[in-house]
Coordinates of C-alpha atoms in Angstrom, one line a residue:
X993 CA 6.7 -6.1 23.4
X994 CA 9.2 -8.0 25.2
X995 CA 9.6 -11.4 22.4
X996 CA 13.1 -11.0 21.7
X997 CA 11.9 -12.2 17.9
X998 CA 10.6 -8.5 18.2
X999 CA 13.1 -6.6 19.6
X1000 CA 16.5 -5.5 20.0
X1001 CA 18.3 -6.3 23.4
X1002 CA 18.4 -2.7 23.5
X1003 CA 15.0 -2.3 23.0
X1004 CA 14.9 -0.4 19.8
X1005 CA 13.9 -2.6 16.6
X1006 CA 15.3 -1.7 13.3
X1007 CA 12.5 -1.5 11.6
X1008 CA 8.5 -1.2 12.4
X1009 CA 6.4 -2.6 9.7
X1010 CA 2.5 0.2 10.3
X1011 CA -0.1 -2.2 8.0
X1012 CA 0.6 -6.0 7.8
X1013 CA -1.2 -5.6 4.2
X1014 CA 0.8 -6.9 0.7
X1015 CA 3.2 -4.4 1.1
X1016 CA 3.2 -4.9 4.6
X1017 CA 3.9 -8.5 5.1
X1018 CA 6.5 -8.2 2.0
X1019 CA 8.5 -5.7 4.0
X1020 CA 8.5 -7.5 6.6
X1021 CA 9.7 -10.8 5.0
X1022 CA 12.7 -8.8 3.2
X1023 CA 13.8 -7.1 6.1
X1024 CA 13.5 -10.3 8.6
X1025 CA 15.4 -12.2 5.8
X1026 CA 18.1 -9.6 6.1
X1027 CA 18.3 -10.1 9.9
X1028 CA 17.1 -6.6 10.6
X1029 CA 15.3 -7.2 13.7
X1030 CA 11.2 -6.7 12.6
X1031 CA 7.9 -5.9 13.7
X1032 CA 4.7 -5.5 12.1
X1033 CA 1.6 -3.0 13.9
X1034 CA -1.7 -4.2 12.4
X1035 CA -4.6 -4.2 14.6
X1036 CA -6.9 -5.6 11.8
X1037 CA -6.9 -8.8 9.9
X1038 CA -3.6 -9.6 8.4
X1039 CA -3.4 -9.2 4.4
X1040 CA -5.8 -6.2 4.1
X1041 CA -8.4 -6.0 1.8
X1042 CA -6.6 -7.9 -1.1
X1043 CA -7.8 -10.9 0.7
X1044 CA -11.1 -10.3 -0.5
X1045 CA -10.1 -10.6 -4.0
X1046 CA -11.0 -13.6 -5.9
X1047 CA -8.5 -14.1 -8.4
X1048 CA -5.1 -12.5 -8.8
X1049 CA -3.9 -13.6 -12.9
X1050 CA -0.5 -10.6 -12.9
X1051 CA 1.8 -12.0 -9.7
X1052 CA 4.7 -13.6 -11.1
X1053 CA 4.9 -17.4 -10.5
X1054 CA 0.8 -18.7 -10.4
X1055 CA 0.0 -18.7 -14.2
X1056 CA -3.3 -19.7 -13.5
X1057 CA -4.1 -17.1 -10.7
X1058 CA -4.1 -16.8 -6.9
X1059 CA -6.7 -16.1 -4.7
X1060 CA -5.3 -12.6 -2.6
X1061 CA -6.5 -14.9 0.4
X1062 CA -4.2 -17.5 -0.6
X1063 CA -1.3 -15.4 -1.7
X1064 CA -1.1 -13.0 1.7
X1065 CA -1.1 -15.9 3.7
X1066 CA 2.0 -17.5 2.1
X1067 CA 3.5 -14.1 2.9
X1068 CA 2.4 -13.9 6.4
X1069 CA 3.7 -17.4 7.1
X1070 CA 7.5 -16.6 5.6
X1071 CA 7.4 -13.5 7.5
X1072 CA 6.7 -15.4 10.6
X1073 CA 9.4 -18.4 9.5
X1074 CA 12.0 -15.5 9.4
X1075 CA 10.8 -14.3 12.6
X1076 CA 9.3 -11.2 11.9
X1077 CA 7.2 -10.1 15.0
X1078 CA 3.5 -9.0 14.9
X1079 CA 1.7 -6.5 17.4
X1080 CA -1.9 -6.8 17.2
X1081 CA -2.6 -2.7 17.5
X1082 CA -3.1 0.3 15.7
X1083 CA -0.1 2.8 15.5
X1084 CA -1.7 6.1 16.7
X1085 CA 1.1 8.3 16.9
X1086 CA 4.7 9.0 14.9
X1087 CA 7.0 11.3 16.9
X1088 CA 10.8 11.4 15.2
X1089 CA 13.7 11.2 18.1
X1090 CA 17.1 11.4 18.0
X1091 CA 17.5 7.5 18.1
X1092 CA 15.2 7.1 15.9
X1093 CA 11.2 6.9 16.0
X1094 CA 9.0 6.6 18.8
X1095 CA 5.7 5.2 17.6
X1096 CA 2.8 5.0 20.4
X1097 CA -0.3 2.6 20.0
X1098 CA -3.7 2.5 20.6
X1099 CA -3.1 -0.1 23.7
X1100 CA -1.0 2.9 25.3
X1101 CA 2.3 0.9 24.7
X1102 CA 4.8 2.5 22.7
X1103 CA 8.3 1.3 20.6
X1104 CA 11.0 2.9 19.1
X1105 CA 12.1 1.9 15.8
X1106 CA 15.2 3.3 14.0
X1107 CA 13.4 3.2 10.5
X1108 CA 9.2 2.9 9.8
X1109 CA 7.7 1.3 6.8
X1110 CA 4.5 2.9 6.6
X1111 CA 1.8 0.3 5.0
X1112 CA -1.5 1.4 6.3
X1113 CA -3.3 1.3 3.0
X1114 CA -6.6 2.7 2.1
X1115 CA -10.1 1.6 2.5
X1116 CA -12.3 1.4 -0.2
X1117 CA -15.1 3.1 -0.2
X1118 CA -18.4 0.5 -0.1
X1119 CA -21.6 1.3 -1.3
X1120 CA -23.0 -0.7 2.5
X1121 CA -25.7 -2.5 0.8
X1122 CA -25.9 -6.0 2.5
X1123 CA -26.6 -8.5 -0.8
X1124 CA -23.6 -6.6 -2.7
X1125 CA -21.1 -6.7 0.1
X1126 CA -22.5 -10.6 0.6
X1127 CA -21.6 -11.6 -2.8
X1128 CA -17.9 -9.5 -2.8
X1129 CA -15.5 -11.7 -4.7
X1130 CA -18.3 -13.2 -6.4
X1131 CA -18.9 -10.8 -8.9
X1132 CA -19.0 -7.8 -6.7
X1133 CA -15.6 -6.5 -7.0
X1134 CA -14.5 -3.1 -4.8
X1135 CA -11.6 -1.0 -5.5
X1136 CA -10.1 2.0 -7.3
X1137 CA -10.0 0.2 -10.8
X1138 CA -10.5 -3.0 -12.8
X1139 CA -7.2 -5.3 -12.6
X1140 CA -8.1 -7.8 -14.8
X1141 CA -10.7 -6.7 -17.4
X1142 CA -9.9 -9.6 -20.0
X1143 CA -11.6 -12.0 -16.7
X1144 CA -15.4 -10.2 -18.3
X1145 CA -14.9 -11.9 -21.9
X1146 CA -18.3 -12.0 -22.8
X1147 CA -20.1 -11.1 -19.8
X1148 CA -22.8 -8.6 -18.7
X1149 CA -20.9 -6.0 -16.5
X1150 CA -21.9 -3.0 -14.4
X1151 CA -19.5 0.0 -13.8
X1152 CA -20.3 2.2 -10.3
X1153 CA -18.8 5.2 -8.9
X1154 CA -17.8 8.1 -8.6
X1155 CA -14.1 8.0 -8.6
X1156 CA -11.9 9.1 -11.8
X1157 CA -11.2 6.1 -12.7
X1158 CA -14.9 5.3 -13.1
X1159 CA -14.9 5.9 -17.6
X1160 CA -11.4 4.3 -18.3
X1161 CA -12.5 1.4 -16.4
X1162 CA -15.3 1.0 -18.2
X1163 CA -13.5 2.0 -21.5
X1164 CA -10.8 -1.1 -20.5
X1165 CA -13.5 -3.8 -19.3
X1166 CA -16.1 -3.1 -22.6
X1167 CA -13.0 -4.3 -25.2
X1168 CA -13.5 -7.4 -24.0
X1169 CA -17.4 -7.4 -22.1
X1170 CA -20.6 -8.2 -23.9
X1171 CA -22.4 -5.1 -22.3
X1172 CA -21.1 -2.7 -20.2
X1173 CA -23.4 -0.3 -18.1
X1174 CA -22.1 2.7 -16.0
X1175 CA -24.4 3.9 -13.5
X1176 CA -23.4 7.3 -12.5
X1177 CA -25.5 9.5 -9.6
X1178 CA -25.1 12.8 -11.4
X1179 CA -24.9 13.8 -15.0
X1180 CA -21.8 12.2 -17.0
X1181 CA -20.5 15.9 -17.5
X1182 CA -20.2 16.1 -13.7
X1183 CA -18.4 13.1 -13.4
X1184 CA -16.1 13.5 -16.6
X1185 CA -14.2 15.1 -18.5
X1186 CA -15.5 16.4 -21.9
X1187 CA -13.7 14.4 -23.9
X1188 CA -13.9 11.4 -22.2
X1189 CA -17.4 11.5 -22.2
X1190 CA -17.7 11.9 -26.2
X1191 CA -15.3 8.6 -26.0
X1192 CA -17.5 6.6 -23.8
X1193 CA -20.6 7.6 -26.1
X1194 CA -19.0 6.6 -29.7
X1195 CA -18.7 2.5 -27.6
X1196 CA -21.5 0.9 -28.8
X1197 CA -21.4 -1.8 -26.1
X1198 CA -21.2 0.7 -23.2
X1199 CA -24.6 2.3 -21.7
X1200 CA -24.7 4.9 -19.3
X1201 CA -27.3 5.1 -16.6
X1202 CA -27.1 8.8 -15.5
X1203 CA -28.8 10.2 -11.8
X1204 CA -29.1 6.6 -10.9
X1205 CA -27.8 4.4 -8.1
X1206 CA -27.5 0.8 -6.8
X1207 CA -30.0 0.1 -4.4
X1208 CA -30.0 -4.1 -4.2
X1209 CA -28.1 -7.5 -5.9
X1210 CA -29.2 -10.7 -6.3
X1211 CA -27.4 -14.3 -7.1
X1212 CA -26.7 -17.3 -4.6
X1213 CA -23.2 -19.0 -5.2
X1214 CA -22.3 -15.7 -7.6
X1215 CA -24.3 -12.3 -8.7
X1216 CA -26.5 -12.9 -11.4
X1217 CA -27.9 -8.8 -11.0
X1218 CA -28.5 -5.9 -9.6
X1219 CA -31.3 -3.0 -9.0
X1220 CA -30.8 -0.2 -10.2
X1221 CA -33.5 3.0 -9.2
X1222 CA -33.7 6.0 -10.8
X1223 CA -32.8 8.9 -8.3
X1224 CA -35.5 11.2 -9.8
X1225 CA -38.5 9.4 -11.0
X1226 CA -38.0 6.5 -8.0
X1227 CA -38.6 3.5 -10.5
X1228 CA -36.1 0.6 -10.5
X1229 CA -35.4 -1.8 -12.6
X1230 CA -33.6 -5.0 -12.5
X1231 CA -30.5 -5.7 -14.6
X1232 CA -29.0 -9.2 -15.5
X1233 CA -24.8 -9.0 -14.7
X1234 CA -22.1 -11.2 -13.5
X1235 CA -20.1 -8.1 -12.7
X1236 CA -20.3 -5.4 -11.1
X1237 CA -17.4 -3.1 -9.8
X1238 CA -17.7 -0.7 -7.5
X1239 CA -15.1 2.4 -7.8
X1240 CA -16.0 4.6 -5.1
X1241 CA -12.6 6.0 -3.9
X1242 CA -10.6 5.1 -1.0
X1243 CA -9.7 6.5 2.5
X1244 CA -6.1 6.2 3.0
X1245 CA -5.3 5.7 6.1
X1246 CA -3.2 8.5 6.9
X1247 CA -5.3 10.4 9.4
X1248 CA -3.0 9.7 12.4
X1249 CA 0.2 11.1 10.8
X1250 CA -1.5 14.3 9.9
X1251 CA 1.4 17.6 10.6
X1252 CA 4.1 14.8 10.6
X1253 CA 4.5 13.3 7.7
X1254 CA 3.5 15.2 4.4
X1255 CA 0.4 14.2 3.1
X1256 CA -1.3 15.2 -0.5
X1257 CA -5.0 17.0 -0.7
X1258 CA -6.5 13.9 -0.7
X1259 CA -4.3 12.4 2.4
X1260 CA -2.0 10.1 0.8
X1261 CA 1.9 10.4 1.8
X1262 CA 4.3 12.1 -0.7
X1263 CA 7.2 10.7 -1.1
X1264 CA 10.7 11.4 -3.4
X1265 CA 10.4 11.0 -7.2
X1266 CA 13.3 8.0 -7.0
X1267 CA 12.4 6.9 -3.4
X1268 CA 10.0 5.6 -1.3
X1269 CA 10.8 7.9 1.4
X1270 CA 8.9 10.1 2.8
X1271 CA 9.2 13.9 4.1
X1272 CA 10.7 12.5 7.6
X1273 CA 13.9 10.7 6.9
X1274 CA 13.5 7.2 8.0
X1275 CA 10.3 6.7 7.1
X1276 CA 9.3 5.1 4.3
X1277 CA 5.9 4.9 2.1
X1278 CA 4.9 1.8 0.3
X1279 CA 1.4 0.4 -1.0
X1280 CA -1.9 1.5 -1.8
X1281 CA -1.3 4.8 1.2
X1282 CA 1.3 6.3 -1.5
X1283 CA 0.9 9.4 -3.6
X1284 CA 1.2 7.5 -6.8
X1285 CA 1.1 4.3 -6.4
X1286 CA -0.4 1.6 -8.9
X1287 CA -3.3 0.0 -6.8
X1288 CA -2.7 -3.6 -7.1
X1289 CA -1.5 -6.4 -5.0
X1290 CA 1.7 -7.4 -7.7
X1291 CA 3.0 -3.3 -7.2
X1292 CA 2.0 -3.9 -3.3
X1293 CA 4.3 -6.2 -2.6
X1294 CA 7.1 -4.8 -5.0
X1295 CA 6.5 -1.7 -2.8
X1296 CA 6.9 -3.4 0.1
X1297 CA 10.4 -4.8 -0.7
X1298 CA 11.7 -2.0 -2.1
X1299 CA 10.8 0.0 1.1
X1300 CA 12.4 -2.5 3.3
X1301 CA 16.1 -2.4 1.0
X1302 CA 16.1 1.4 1.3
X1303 CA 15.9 1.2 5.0
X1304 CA 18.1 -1.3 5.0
X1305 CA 20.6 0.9 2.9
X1306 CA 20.0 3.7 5.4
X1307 CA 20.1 1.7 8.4
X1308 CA 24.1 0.9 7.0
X1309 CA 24.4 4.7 6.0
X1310 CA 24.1 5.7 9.2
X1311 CA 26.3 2.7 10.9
X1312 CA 29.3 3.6 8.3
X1313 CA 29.0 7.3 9.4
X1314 CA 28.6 6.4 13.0
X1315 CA 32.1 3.8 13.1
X1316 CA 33.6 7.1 10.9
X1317 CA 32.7 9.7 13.8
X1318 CA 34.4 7.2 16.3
X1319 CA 37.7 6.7 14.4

């Protein structure tokens, strides 16, 4: 903790980056640009999951796509050019001072930072079958929706969860899929809504496999299928797709600001409707761990910036009423 790229000679930083993610590593590049003195927490692999994905076609700049790998470590290396810092640990505790906000890790060091970008993201939800999670990013795709449904122009796709967004993803991939097949575990009234049901039956292109589950996938270099056994009867059967997205949910990763930070029923922080900011004043909410936010690595990264110029406006805030208390 002692780099001075870090920290302040007064051993405060200006601002602590929690999740070197997209809208992680984009806060930190904007606010090291802006020679606010920051550091990124992130005990896990820098870029988060949007490293797994294959192909991002909606970030400004790459008209032919960029892999998530590709694109979070162009971030990761500006951040570091602009001398952001990195701490490789987990922030376990958020405790709001007068000075600003102690946050203690998982090492047992600690750091006070006068404003926190929270970035912590959430985990998706994975079905733990070893040949799908083998062929992730190769037609196994894991999230919370479909980003890029016109990439499945004529293919064979499969549609699995549980999650809301389970039958307007699959109503948004089958306008431009071959076949689309939705494998739900329970009935399709207990997994939607009425109407949206009677929608997803009027698609010709678009079966749904009801009290069914995923069991198995197969495919070298890509996935050419999966198995798919009936949770009743016990028989399986193979199906022939080159897609298959899996939208279980996600666990944000919130847990450790529970009773600090205001959370939503489902765990995510709630921040203001014209601000990123959270319920503690200082802190600030960007990226997939936000009430509201639009899951994808483009809206990440805006998210991330826009955190980092709100502290940066409240970091002068408070400087302009501090020189106005002196005089």
């Amino acid at each position: 903790m002692t780099d001075p790229t870090i920290v302040r000679a007064d051993g405060i930083v200006d601002v602590a980056v929690i999740g070197a993610g997209p809208a992680g590593l984009a806060a930190a590049v904007h606010g090291a640009s802006a020679g606010l003195t920051t550091t990124v927490i992130e005990a896990s692999a820098i870029g988060g999951q949007a490293g797994n994905a294959a192909a991002i076609r909606n970030y400004p700049g790459f008209p032919d796509g960029i892999s998530g790998d590709e694109l979070v470590r162009r971030v990761y290396e500006q951040a570091t050019i602009l001398k952001a810092g990195f701490v490789g640990s987990r922030a376990a505790e958020l405790a709001p001072q007068v000075d600003g906000h102690r946050i203690r890790l998982a090492d047992g060091t600690a750091m006070t930072a006068r404003c926190v970008v929270i970035a912590t993201g959430a985990a998706i939800r994975r079905l733990g079958i070893q040949n799908v999670d083998r062929l992730a990013g190769k037609g196994v795709e894991y999230g919370t929706t479909v980003a890029d449904p016109a990439a499945m122009s004529g293919e064979d796709v499969m549609v699995v969860g549980a999650d809301p967004s389970t039958g307007p993803a699959a109503l948004a991939v089958a306008r431009y899929a071959r076949n689309v097949t939705i494998v739900l575990r329970g009935g399709i009234d207990v997994t939607m809504a009425p109407d949206l049901a009677k929608q997803i039956e009027r698609i010709r292109n678009i079966r749904v496999r009801v009290n069914s589950q995923v069991v198995d996938a197969y495919g070298e270099s890509r996935l050419e299928g999966v198995i798919i056994r009936h949770r009743v009867s016990g028989t399986t059967e193979a199906v022939g797709v080159h897609g298959l997205f899996v939208l279980m949910g996600a666990e944000p990763g919130s847990a450790w600001l529970k009773g600090v930070v205001e959370r939503d029923q489902d765990g995510y922080l709630v921040t203001g409707p014209d601000r990123l900011e959270t319920s503690v004043p200082g802190v600030f909410a960007a990226g997939d761990v936000r009430h509201g936010a639009v899951r994808q690595v483009s809206s990440a990264l805006h998210e991330g910036a826009i955190a980092m110029m709100l502290a940066q406006r409240t970091l002068h805030e408070r400087a302009a009423v501090a020189v106005s208390a002196a005089g």
